[in-house]
Tab-separated table of C-alpha atoms in Angstrom:
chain	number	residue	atom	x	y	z
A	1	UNK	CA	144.876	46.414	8.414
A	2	UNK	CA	144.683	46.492	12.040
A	3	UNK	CA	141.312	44.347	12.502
A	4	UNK	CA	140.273	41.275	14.056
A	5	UNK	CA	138.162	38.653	13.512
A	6	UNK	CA	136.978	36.353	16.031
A	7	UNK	CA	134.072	33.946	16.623
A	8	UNK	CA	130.720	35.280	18.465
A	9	UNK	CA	131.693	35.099	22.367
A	10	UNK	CA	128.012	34.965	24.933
A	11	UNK	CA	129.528	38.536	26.365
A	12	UNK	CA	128.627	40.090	22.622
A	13	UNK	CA	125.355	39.582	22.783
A	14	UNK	CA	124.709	43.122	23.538
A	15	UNK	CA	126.314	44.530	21.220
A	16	UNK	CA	125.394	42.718	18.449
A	17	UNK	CA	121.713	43.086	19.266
A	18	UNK	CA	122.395	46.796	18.608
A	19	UNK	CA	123.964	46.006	15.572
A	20	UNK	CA	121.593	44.362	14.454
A	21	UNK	CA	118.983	46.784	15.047
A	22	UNK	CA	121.118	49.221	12.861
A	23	UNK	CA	121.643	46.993	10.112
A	24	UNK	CA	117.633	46.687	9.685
A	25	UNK	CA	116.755	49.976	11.014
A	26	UNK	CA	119.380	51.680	7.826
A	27	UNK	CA	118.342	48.795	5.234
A	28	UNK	CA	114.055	49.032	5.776
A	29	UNK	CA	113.759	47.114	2.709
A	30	UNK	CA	114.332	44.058	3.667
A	31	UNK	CA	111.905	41.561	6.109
A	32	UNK	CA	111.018	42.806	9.304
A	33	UNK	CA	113.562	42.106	11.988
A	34	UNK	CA	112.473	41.111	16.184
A	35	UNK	CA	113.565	39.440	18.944
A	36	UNK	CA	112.317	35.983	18.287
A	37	UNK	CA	113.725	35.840	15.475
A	38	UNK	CA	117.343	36.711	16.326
A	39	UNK	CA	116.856	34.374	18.943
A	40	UNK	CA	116.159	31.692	16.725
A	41	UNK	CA	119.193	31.946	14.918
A	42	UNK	CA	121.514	32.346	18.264
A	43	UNK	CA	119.873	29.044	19.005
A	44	UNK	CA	120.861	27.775	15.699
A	45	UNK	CA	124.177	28.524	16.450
A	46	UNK	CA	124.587	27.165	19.375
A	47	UNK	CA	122.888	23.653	18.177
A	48	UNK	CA	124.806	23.630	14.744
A	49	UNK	CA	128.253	25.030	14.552
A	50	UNK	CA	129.153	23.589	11.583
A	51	UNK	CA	126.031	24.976	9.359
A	52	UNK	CA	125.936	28.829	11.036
A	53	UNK	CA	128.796	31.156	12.052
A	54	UNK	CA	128.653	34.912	13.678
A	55	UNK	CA	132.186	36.169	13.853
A	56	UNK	CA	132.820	39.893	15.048
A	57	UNK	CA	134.729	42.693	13.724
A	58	UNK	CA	137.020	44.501	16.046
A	59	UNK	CA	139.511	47.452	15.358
A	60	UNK	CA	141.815	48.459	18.663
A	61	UNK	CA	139.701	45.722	20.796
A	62	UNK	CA	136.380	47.937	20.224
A	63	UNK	CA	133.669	45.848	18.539
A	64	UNK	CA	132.985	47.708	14.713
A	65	UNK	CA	130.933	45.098	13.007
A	66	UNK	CA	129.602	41.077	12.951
A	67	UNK	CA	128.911	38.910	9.611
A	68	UNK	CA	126.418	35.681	9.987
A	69	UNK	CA	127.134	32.691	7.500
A	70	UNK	CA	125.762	29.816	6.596
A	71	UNK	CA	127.438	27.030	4.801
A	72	UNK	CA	125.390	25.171	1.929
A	73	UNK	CA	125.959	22.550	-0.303
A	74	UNK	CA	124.870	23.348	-4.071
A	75	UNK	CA	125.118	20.225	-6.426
A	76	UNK	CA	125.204	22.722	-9.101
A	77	UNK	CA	128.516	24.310	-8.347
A	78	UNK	CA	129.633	21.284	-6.921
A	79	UNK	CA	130.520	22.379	-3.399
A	80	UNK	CA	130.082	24.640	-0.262
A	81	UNK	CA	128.435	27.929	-1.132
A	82	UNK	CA	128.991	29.927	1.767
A	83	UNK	CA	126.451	32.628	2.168
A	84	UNK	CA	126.426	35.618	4.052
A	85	UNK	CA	123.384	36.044	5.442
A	86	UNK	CA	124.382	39.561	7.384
A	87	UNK	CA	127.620	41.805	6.981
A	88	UNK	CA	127.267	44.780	9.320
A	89	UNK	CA	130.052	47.420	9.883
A	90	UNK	CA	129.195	50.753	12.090
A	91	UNK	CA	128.972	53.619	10.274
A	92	UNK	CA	131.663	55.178	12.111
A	93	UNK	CA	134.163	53.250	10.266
A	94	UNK	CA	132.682	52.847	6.827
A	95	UNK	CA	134.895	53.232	3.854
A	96	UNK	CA	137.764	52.170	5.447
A	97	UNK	CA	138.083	49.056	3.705
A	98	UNK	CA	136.950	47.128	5.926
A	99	UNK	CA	134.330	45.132	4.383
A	100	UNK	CA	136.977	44.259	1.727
A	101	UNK	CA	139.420	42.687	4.202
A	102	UNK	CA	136.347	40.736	5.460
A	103	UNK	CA	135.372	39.351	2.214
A	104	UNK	CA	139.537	39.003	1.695
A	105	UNK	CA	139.581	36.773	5.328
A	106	UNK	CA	136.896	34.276	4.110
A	107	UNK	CA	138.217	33.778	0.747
A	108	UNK	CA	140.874	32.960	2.622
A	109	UNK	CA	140.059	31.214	5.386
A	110	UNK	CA	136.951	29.379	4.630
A	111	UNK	CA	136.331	26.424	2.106
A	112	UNK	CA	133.490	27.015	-0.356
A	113	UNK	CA	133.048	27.408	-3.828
A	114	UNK	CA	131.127	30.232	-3.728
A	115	UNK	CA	130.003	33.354	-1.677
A	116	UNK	CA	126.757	34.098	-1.944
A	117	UNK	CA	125.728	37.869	-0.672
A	118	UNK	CA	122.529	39.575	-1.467
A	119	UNK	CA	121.683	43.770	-1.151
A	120	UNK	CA	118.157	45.139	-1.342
A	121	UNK	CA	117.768	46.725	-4.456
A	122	UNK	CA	117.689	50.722	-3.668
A	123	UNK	CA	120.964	49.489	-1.670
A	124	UNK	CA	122.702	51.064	-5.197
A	125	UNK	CA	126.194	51.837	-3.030
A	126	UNK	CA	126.414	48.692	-1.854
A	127	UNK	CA	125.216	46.660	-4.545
A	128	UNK	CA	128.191	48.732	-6.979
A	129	UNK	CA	130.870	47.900	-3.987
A	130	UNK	CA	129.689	44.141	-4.319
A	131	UNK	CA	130.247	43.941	-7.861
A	132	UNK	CA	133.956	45.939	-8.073
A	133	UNK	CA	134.723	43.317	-5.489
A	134	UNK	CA	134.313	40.548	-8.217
A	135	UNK	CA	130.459	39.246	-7.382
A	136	UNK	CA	128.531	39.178	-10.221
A	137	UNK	CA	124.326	38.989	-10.782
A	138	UNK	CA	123.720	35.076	-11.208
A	139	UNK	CA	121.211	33.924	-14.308
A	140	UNK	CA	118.977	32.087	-11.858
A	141	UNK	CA	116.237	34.267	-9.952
A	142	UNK	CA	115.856	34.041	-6.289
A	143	UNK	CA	112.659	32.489	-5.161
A	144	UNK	CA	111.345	32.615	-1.739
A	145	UNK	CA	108.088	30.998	-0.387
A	146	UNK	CA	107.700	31.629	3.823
A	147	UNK	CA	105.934	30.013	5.959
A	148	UNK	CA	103.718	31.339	8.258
């Protein structure tokens, strides 16, 4: 497959500001994005390499997507579980296999013991393409308490 990934590069910013704005303004379901708050994590970044990535998708050097991870350590699976907090590919190229060669690159190229990925629930497309790529439902529920 003729794509690249490379680390987040300052002259991106742009364009993954937009791409962010698609990926909430498809996916409604999901907390509220803004400004501050994607600035908070580019700041995260940029203080913590090591905890946070944001690579980029390109296909014939035009930017088609961006993925932000985070690495964390789970005594119960005894390891890195990396999780990725966004995957966004334009819709232009959907179902090209794309987001399988991503999920192929990190298995490959990262060390963890787990992915972690999460879909809203009426994401039913999605959530189907997660699970024929070998991610299963986990027993535990996901609890969330945020702080105002």
């Amino acid at each position: 497959m003729d794509i690249e990934i490379r680390g987040y590069e300052d002259k991106d910013y742009m364009e993954l500001c937009g791409m962010v704005n698609s990926l909430y303004s498809e996916d409604t379901e999901g907390q509220p994005m803004n400004t501050s708050k994607l600035a908070a994590t580019m700041n995260e970044y940029k203080k913590n390499p090591e905890k946070i990535r944001i690579v980029i998708l390109e296909k014939n050097n035009a930017i088609i997507g961006y993925s932000i991870f985070v690495y964390l350590w789970s005594n119960e699976y005894g390891g890195n579980i990396l999780i990725v907090d966004e995957l966004y590919i334009k819709e232009k190229v959907r179902n090209e296999g794309i987001g399988s060669y991503f999920i192929k690159w990190l298995e490959e190229s990262e060390e963890f013991v787990a992915i972690q990925l999460e879909t809203t629930p009426s994401n039913k497309r999605v959530f189907n393409y997660y699970i024929r790529l070998g991610f299963k439902v986990v027993e535990n529920a996901h609890l969330i308490k945020i702080r105002h």
